[in-house]
mmCIF file of C-alpha atoms in Angstrom:
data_model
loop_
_atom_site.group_PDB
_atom_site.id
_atom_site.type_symbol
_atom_site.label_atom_id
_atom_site.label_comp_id
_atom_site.label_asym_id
_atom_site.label_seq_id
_atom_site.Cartn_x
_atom_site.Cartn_y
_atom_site.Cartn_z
ATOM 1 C CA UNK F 1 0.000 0.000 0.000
ATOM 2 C CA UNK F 2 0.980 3.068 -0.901
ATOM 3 C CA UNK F 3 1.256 6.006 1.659
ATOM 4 C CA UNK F 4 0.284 9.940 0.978
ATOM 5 C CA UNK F 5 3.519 11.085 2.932
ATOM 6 C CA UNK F 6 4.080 14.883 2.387
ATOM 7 C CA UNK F 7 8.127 15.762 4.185
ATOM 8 C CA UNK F 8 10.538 18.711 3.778
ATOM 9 C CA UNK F 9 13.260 17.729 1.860
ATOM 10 C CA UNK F 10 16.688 18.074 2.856
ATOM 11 C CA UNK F 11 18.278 21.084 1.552
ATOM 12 C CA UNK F 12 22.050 21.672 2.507
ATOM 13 C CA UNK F 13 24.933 22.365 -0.073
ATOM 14 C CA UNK F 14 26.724 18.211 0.260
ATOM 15 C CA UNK F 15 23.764 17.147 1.838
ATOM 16 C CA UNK F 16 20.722 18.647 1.734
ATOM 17 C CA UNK F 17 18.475 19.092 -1.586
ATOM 18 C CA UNK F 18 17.651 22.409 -2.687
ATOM 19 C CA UNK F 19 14.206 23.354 -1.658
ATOM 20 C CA UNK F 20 12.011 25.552 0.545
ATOM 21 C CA UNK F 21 11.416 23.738 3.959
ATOM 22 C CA UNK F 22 8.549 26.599 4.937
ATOM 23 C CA UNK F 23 7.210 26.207 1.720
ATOM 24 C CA UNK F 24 6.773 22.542 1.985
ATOM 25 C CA UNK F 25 6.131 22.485 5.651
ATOM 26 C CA UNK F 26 3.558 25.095 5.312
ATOM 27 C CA UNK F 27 1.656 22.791 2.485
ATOM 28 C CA UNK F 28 1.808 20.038 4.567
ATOM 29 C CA UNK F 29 0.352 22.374 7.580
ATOM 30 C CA UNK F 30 -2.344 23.490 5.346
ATOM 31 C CA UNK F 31 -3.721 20.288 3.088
ATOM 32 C CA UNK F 32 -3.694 18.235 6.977
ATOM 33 C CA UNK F 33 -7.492 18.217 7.739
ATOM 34 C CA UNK F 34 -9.455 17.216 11.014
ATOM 35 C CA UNK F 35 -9.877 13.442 11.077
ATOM 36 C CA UNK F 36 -11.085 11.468 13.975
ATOM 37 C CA UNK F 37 -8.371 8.364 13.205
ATOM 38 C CA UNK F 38 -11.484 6.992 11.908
ATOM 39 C CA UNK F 39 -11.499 4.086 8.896
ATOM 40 C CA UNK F 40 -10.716 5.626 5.706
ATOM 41 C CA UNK F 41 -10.629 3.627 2.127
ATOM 42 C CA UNK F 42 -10.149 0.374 3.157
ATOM 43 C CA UNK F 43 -6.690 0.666 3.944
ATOM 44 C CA UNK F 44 -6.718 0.241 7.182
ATOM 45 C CA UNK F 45 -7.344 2.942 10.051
ATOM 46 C CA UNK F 46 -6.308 6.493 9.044
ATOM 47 C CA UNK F 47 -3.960 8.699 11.194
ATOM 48 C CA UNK F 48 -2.056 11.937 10.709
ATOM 49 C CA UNK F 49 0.911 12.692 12.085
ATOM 50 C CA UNK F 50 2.537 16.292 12.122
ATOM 51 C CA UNK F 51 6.128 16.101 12.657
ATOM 52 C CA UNK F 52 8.635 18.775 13.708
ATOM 53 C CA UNK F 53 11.168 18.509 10.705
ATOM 54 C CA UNK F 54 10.833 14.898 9.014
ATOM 55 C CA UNK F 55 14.026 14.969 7.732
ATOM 56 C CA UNK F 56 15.977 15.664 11.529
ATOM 57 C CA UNK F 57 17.306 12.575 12.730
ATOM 58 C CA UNK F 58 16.079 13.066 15.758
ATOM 59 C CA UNK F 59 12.476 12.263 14.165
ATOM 60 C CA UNK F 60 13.869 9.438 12.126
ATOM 61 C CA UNK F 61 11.865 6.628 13.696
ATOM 62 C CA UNK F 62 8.548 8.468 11.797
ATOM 63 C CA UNK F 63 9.827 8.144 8.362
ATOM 64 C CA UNK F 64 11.738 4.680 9.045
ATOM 65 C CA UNK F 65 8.415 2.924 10.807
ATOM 66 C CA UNK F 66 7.028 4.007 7.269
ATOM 67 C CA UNK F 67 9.773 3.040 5.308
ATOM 68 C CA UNK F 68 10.051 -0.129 7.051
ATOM 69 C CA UNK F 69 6.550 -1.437 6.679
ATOM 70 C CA UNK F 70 5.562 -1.511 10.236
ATOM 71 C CA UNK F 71 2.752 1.002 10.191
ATOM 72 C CA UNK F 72 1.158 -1.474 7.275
ATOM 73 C CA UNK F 73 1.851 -4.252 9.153
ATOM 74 C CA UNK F 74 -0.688 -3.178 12.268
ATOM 75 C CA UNK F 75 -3.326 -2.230 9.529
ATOM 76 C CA UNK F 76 -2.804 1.574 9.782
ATOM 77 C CA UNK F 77 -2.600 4.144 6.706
ATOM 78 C CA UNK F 78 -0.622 6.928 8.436
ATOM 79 C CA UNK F 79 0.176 10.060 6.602
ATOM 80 C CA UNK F 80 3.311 11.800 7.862
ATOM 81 C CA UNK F 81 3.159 15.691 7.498
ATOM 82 C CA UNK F 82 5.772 18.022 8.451
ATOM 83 C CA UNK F 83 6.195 21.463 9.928
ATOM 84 C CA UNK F 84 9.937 22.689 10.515
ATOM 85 C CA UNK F 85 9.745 23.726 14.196
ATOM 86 C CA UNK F 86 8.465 21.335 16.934
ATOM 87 C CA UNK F 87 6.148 24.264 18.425
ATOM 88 C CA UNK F 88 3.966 24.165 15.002
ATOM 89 C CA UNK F 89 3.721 20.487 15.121
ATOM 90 C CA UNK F 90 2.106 20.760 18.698
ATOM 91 C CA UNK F 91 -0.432 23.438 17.191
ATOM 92 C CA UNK F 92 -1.300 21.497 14.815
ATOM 93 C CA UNK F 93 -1.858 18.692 17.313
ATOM 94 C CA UNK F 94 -4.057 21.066 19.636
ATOM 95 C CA UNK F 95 -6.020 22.160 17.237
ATOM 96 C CA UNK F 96 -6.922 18.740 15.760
ATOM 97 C CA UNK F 97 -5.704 18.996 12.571
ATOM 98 C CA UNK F 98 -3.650 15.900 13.469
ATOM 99 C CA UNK F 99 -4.073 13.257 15.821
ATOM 100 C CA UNK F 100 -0.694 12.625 16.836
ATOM 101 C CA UNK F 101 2.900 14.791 16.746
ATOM 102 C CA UNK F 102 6.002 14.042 16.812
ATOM 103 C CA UNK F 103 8.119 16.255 18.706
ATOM 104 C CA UNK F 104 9.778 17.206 21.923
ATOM 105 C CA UNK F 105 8.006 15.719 25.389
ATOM 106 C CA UNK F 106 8.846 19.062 27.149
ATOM 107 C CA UNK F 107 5.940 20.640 25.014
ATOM 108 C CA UNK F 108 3.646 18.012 27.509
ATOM 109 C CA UNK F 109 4.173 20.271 30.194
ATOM 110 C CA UNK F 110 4.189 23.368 28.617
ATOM 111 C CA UNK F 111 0.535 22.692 27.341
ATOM 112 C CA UNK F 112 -0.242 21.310 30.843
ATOM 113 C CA UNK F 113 0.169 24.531 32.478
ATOM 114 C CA UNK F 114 -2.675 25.979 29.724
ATOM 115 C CA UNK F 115 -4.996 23.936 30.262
ATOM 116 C CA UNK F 116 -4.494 20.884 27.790
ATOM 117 C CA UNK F 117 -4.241 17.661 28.294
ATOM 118 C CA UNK F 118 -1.476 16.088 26.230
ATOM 119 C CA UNK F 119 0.772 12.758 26.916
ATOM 120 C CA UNK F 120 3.317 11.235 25.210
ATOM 121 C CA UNK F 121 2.553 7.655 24.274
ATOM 122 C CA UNK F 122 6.030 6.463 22.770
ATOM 123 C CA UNK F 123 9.541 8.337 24.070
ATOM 124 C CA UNK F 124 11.764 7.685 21.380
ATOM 125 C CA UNK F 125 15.159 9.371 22.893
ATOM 126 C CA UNK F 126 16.409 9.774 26.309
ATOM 127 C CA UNK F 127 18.597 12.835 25.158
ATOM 128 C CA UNK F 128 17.975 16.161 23.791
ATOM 129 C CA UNK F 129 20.200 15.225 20.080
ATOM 130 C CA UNK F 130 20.532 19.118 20.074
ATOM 131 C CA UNK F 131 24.147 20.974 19.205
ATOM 132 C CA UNK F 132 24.895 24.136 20.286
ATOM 133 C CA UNK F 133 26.852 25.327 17.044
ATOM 134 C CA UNK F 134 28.921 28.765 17.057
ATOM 135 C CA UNK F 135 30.268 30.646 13.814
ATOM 136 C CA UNK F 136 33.405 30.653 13.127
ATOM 137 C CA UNK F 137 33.793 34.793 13.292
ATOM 138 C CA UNK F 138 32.370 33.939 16.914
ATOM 139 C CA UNK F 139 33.785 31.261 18.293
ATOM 140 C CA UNK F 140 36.606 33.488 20.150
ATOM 141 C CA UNK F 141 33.889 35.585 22.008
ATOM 142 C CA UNK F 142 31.357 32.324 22.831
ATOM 143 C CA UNK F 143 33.734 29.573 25.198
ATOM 144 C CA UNK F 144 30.372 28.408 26.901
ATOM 145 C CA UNK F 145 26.738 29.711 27.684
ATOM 146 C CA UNK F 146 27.929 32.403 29.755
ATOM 147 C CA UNK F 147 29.109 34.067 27.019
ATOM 148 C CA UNK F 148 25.648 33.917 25.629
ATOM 149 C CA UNK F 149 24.960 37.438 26.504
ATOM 150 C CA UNK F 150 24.568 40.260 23.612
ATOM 151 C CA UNK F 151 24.746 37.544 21.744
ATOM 152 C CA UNK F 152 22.342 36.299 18.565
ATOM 153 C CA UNK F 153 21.591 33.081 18.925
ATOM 154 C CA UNK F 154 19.508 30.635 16.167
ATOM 155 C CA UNK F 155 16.309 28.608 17.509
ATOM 156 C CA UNK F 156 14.246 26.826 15.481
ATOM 157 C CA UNK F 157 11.052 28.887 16.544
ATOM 158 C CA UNK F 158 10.070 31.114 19.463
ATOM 159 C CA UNK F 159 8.137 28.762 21.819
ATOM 160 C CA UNK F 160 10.299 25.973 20.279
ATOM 161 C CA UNK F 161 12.449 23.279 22.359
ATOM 162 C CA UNK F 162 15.405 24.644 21.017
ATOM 163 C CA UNK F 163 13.899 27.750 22.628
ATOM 164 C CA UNK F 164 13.382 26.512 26.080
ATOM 165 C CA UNK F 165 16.899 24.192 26.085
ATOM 166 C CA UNK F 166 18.810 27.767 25.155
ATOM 167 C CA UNK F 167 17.036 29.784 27.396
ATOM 168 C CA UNK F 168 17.618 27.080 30.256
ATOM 169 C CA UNK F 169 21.531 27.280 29.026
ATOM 170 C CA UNK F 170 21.876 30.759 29.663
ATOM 171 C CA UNK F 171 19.877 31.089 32.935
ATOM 172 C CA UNK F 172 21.992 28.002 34.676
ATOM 173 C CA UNK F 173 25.010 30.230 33.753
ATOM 174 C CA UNK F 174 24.573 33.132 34.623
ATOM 175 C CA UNK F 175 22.800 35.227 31.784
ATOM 176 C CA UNK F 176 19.289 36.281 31.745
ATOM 177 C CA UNK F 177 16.690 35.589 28.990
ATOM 178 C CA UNK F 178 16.328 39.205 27.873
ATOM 179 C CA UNK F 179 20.057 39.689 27.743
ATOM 180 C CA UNK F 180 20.216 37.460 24.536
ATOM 181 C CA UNK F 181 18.515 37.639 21.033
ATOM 182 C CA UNK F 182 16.721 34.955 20.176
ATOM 183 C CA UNK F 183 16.428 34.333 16.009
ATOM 184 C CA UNK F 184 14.080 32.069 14.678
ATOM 185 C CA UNK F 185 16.165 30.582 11.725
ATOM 186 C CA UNK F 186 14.158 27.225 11.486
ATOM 187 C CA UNK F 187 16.704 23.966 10.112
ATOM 188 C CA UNK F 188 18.621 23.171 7.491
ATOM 189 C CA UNK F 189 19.986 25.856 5.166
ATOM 190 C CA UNK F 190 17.768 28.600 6.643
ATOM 191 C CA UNK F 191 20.124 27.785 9.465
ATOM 192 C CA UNK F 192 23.068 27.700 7.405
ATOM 193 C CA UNK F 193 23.055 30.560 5.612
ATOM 194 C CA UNK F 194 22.105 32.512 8.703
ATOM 195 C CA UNK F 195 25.597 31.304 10.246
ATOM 196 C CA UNK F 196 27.265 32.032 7.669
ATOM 197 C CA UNK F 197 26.063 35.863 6.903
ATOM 198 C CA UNK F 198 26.138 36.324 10.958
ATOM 199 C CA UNK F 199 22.502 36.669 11.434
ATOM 200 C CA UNK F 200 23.224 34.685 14.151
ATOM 201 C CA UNK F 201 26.455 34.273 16.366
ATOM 202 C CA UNK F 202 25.529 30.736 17.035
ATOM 203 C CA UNK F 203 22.526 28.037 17.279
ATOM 204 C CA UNK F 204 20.922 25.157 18.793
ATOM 205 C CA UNK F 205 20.592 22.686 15.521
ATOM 206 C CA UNK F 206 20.148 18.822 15.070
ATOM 207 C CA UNK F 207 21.690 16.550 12.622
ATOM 208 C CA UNK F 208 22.025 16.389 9.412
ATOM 209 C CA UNK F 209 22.550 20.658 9.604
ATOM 210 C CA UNK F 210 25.335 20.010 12.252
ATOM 211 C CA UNK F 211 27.250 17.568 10.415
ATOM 212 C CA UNK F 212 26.617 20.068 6.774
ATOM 213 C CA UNK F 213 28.135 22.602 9.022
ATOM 214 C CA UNK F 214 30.798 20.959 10.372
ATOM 215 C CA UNK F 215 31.620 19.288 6.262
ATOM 216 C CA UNK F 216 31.579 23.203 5.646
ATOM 217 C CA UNK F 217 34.083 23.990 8.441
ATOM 218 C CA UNK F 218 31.002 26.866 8.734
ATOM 219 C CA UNK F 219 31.023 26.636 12.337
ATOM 220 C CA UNK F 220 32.038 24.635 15.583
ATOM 221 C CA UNK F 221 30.644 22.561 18.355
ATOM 222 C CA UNK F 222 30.354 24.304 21.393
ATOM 223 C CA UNK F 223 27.967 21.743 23.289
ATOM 224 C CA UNK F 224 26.617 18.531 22.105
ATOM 225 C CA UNK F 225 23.764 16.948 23.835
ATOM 226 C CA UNK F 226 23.561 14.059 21.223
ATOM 227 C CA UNK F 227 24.402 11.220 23.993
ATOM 228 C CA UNK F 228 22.722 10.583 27.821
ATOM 229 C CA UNK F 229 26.341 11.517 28.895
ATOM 230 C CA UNK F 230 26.373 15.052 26.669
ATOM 231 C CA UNK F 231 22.826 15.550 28.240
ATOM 232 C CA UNK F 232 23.774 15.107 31.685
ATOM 233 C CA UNK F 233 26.860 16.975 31.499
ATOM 234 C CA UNK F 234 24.296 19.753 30.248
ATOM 235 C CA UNK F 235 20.873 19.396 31.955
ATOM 236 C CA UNK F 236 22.360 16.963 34.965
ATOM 237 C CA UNK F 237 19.964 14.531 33.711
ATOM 238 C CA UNK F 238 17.921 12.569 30.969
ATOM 239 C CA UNK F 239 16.113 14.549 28.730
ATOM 240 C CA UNK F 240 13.471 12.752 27.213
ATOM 241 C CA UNK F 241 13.390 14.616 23.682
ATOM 242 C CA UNK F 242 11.850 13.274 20.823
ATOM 243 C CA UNK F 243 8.116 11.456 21.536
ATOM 244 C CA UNK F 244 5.214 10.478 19.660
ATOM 245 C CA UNK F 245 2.126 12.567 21.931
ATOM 246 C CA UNK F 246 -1.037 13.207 21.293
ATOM 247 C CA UNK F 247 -4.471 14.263 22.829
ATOM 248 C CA UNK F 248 -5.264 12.824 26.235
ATOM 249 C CA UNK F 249 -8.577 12.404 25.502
ATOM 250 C CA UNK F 250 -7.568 11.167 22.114
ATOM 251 C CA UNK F 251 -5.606 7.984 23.557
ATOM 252 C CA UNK F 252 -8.567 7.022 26.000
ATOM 253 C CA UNK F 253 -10.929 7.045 23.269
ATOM 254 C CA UNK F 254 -8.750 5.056 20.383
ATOM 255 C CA UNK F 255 -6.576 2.921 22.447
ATOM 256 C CA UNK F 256 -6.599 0.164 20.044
ATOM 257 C CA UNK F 257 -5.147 2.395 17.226
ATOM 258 C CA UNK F 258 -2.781 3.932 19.886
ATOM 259 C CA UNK F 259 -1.392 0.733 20.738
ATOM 260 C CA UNK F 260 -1.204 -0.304 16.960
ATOM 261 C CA UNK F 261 1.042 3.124 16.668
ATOM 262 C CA UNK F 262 3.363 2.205 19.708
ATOM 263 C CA UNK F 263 3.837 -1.333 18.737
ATOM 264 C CA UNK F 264 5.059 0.447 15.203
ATOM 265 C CA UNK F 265 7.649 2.344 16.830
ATOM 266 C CA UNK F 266 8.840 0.199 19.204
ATOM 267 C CA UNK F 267 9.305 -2.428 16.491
ATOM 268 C CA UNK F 268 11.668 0.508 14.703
ATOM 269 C CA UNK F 269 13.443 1.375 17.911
ATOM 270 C CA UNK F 270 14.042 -2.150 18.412
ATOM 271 C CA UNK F 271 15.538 -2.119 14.608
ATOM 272 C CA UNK F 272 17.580 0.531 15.199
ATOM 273 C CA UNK F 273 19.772 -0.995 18.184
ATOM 274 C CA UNK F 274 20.459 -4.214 15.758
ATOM 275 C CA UNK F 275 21.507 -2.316 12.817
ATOM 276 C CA UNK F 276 24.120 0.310 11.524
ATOM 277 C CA UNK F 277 23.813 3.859 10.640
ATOM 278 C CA UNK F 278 24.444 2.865 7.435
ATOM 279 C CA UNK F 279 21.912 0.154 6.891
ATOM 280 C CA UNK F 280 19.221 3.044 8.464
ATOM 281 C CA UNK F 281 20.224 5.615 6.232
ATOM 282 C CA UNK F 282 19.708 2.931 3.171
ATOM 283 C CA UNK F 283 16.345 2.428 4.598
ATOM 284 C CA UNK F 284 15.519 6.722 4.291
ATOM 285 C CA UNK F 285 14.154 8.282 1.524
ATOM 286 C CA UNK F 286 17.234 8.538 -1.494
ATOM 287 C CA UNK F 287 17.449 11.862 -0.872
ATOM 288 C CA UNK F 288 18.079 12.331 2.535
ATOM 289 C CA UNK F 289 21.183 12.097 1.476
ATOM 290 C CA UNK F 290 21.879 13.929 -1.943
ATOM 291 C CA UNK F 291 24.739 12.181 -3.317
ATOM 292 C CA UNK F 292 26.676 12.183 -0.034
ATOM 293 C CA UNK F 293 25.398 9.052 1.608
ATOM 294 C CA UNK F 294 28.705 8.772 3.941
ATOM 295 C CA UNK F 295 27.829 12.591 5.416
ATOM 296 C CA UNK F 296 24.474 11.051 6.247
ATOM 297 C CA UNK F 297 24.742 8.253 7.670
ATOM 298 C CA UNK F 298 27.456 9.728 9.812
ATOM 299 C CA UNK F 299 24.958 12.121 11.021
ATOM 300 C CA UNK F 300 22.346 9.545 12.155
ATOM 301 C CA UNK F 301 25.623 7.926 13.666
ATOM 302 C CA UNK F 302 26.095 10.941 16.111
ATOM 303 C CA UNK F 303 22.650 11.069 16.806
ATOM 304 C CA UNK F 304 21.959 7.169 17.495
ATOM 305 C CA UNK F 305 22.707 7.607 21.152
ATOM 306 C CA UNK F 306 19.834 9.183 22.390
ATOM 307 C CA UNK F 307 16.854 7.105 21.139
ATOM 308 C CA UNK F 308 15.861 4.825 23.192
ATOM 309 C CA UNK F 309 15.366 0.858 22.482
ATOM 310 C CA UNK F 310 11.965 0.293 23.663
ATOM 311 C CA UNK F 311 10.087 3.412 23.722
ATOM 312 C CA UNK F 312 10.286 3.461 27.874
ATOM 313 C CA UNK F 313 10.207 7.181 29.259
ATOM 314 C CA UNK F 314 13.416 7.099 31.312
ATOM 315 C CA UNK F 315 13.782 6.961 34.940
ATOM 316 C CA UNK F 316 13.912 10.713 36.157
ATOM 317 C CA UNK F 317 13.471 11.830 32.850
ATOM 318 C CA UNK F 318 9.988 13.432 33.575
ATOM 319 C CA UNK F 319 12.236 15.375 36.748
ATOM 320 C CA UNK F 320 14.946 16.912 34.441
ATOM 321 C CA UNK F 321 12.573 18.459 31.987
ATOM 322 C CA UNK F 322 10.470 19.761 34.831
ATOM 323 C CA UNK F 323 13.577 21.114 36.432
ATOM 324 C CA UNK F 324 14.442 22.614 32.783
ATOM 325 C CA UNK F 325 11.420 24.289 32.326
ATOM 326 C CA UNK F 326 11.215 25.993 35.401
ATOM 327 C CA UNK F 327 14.453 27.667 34.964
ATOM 328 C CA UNK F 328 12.830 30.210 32.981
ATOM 329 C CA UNK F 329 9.604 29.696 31.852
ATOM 330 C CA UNK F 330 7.368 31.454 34.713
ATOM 331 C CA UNK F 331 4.202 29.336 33.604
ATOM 332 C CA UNK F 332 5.534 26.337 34.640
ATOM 333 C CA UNK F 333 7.477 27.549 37.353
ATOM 334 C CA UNK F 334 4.723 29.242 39.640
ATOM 335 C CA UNK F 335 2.228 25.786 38.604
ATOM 336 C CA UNK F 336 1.608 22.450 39.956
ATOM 337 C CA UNK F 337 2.681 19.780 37.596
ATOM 338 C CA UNK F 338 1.505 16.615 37.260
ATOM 339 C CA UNK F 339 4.127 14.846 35.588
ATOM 340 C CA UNK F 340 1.848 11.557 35.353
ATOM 341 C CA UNK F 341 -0.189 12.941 33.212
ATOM 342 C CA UNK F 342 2.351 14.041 30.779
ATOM 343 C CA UNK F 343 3.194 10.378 29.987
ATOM 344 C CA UNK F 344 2.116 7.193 29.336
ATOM 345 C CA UNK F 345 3.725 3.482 29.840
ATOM 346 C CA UNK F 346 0.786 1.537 28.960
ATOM 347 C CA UNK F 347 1.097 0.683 25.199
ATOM 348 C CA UNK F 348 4.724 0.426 24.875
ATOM 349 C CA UNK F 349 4.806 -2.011 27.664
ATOM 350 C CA UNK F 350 2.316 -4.315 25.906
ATOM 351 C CA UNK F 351 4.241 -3.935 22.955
ATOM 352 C CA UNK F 352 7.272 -4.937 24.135
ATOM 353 C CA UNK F 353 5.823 -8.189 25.641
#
C-alpha cells in the first residue's frame, strides 16, 4: 500500500536538496485536515501525524516505521506531514488537525500549564540530540553559555524546544533571557546561511545541519547533547526529547489504534539498536542524502545515542525536563505539575511483551 507522505526535503549544499522547507512544511500544515483516526478507504485505520522537521534525525523513527513497513503491518494508513519547528507540530496537534505529533516531550508540560491535556505515548530518545553550534567569526567571544549574553543566537522557533533548552543554558550560567537575542532561523539551510552571513552568532541545531556545518568547516561545536552523557553533562539529567504525543482524551478514546502506533515504533526502535547507521540511512528516503550518503549516515551515527530501544520514558526523565522548564519559563514555574499525566507506559509495555 501506498502512503500519501508529504516531508521537507533536505536542503544543505553536500547534503541537503535544494528546496524551501517553509514552503513545503507550510503545504503540509495546510492540506492536513481534522480526522477522527477513523477508517478511511479500506486501507486500514487512518492517522495523521505532524512532525517537527521529518528529515531531523532526531524524528527518524517516523519516516523509518514508514519506510520499514511496520505502520502497514498493524493495519494503519498513516500520513506523515511536516512542519519545521516542533512548536507548530504541537499546534497542529491542539487544534486537531492531526491526531498525533512528533516532537519534543517538554511541550507536555508546557501545554499542561494551559490547560491541555497532552501525553506522550512512545519516548523515542532519552537525550535532547541538540548541538549548540557557534560561527566561526564567533567562536573566540562564545567559550560556553555564559558568554551567551549580547549575543544572537539561532532557535528553530520562538516557543520551540530549542527555545526553552537555550534559554535554560543561559539562565543556569549566569545570563538572563532578555540579555540574549533569540532568532528564529528554522533547520537546514535557513540555518546555514544565517551562520554564515552572521545573522546569528551561534545556534541550537540537530543533525544532518550540524554535520553540513561541520563538512563546511562553517562553524564549531560548542555543546553537544547528542548522547545521555552530553545531556547530563548539560541538563544533569535525561532529557526525554523526541516522543510520539497526542491528545489525552484522544488515547482514552482510540486505544486500540494507539497501541497499533506504539507497537510500530517500538518495532523501529528495536531495529535501530540491531543495525548500523548505514543500513538506516539505506532504509531513508534517497534523498536524505543527496549524493553524499557517507555525510548522512554519519549524522544519524552521532545522533543514534539518544533514542531509546523500547520506547520506555526514562527513569527521572519526567524530573529533568520539569527542572528545565522551570528555569525560565514562569508558567511552569509558579504551577503544579503533574508529571503523570504528561506520559504514558501503557502501550509500549504491551508492545514490548
Amino acid at each position: 500500500m501506498r502512503k500519501s507522505v508529504r516531508y521537507s526535503t533536505l536542503a544543505a549544499a553536500g547534503l541537503l536538496a535544494v528546496s524551501s522547507l517553509t514552503a513545503c512544511a507550510n503545504d503540509a500544515a495546510s492540506t492536513a485536515s481534522t480526522g477522527s483516526g477513523s477508517k478511511g478507504d479500506g486501507k486500514g485505520t487512518k492517522v495523521k501525524i505532524m512532525v517537527g522537521g521529518l528529515d531531523k534525525v532526531i524524528y527518524m523513527p517516523a519516516m523509518l516505521t514508514q519506510r520499514l513497513g511496520y505502520f502497514d503491518a498493524e493495519g494503519l494508513d498513516v500520513e506523515l506531514l511536516s512542519e519545521p519547528a516542533g512548536v507548530q507540530a504541537e499546534t497542529a496537534l491542539v487544534s486537531g488537525q492531526v491526531q498525533g505529533a512528533v516532537g519534543f516531550y517538554d511541550h507536555t508540560l508546557d501545554l499542561q500549564t494551559k490547560g491541555k491535556a497532552v501525553e506522550s505515548v512512545v519516548q523515542l530518545s532519552q537525550a535532547p540530540g541538540e548541538v549548540e553550534i557557534v560561527s566561526n567569526k564567533a567562536a573566540g567571544d562564545i567559550k560556553s553559555p555564559k558568554d551567551f549574553k549580547g549575543k544572537k543566537l539561532g532557535i528553530t522557533g520562538l516557543g520551540s524546544s530549542t527555545d526553552f533548552l537555550t534559554k535554560y543554558l543561559a539562565v543556569k550560567n549566569g545570563v538572563n533571557v532578555n540579555e540574549f537575542t533569540p532568532v528564529a532561523v528554522g533547520a537546514g539551510p535557513t540555518f546555514i546561511s544565517a551562520l554564515q552571513k552572521g545573522s546569528i552568532d551561534g545556534g541550537m541545531t540537530t543533525d544532518p545541519t550540524v554535520a553540513t556545518i561541520l563538512d563546511k568547516k562553517a562553524g564549531k561545536v560548542l555543546l553537544d547533547m547528542r548522547t545521555p552523557e552530553g545531556s547530563q553533562e548539560a541538563l544533569g539529567g535525561p532529557y526525554p526529547s523526541s516522543s510520539l504525543y497526542m491528545q489525552t482524551d484522544w488515547v482514552n478514546s482510540h486505544k486500540d489504534t494507539v497501541q497499533k502506533l506504539a507497537n510500530a515504533f517500538v518495532k523501529t526502535l528495536k531495529w535501530m539498536s540491531t543495525h548500523s547507521s548505514s543500513q538506516i540511512a539505506a532504509k531513508m528516503p534517497a534523498d536524505y542524502s543527496q549524493g553524499n550518503k557517507l555525510l548522512y549516515a554519519a549524522a544519524i551515527e552521532s545522533t543514534l545515542p539518544m533514542f531509546t530501544k523500547d520506547g520506555v520514558m526514562p527513569k527521572d526523565g519526567p524530573e529533568t525536563v520539569e527542572k528545565v522548564l522551570k528555569a525560565f519559563n514562569p508558567n511552569i514555574k509558579n504551577a503544579k505539575v503533574d508529571l503523570g499525566k504528561t506520559f504514558t507506559t501503557e502501550f509500549v509495555e504491551k508492545a514490548k511483551g
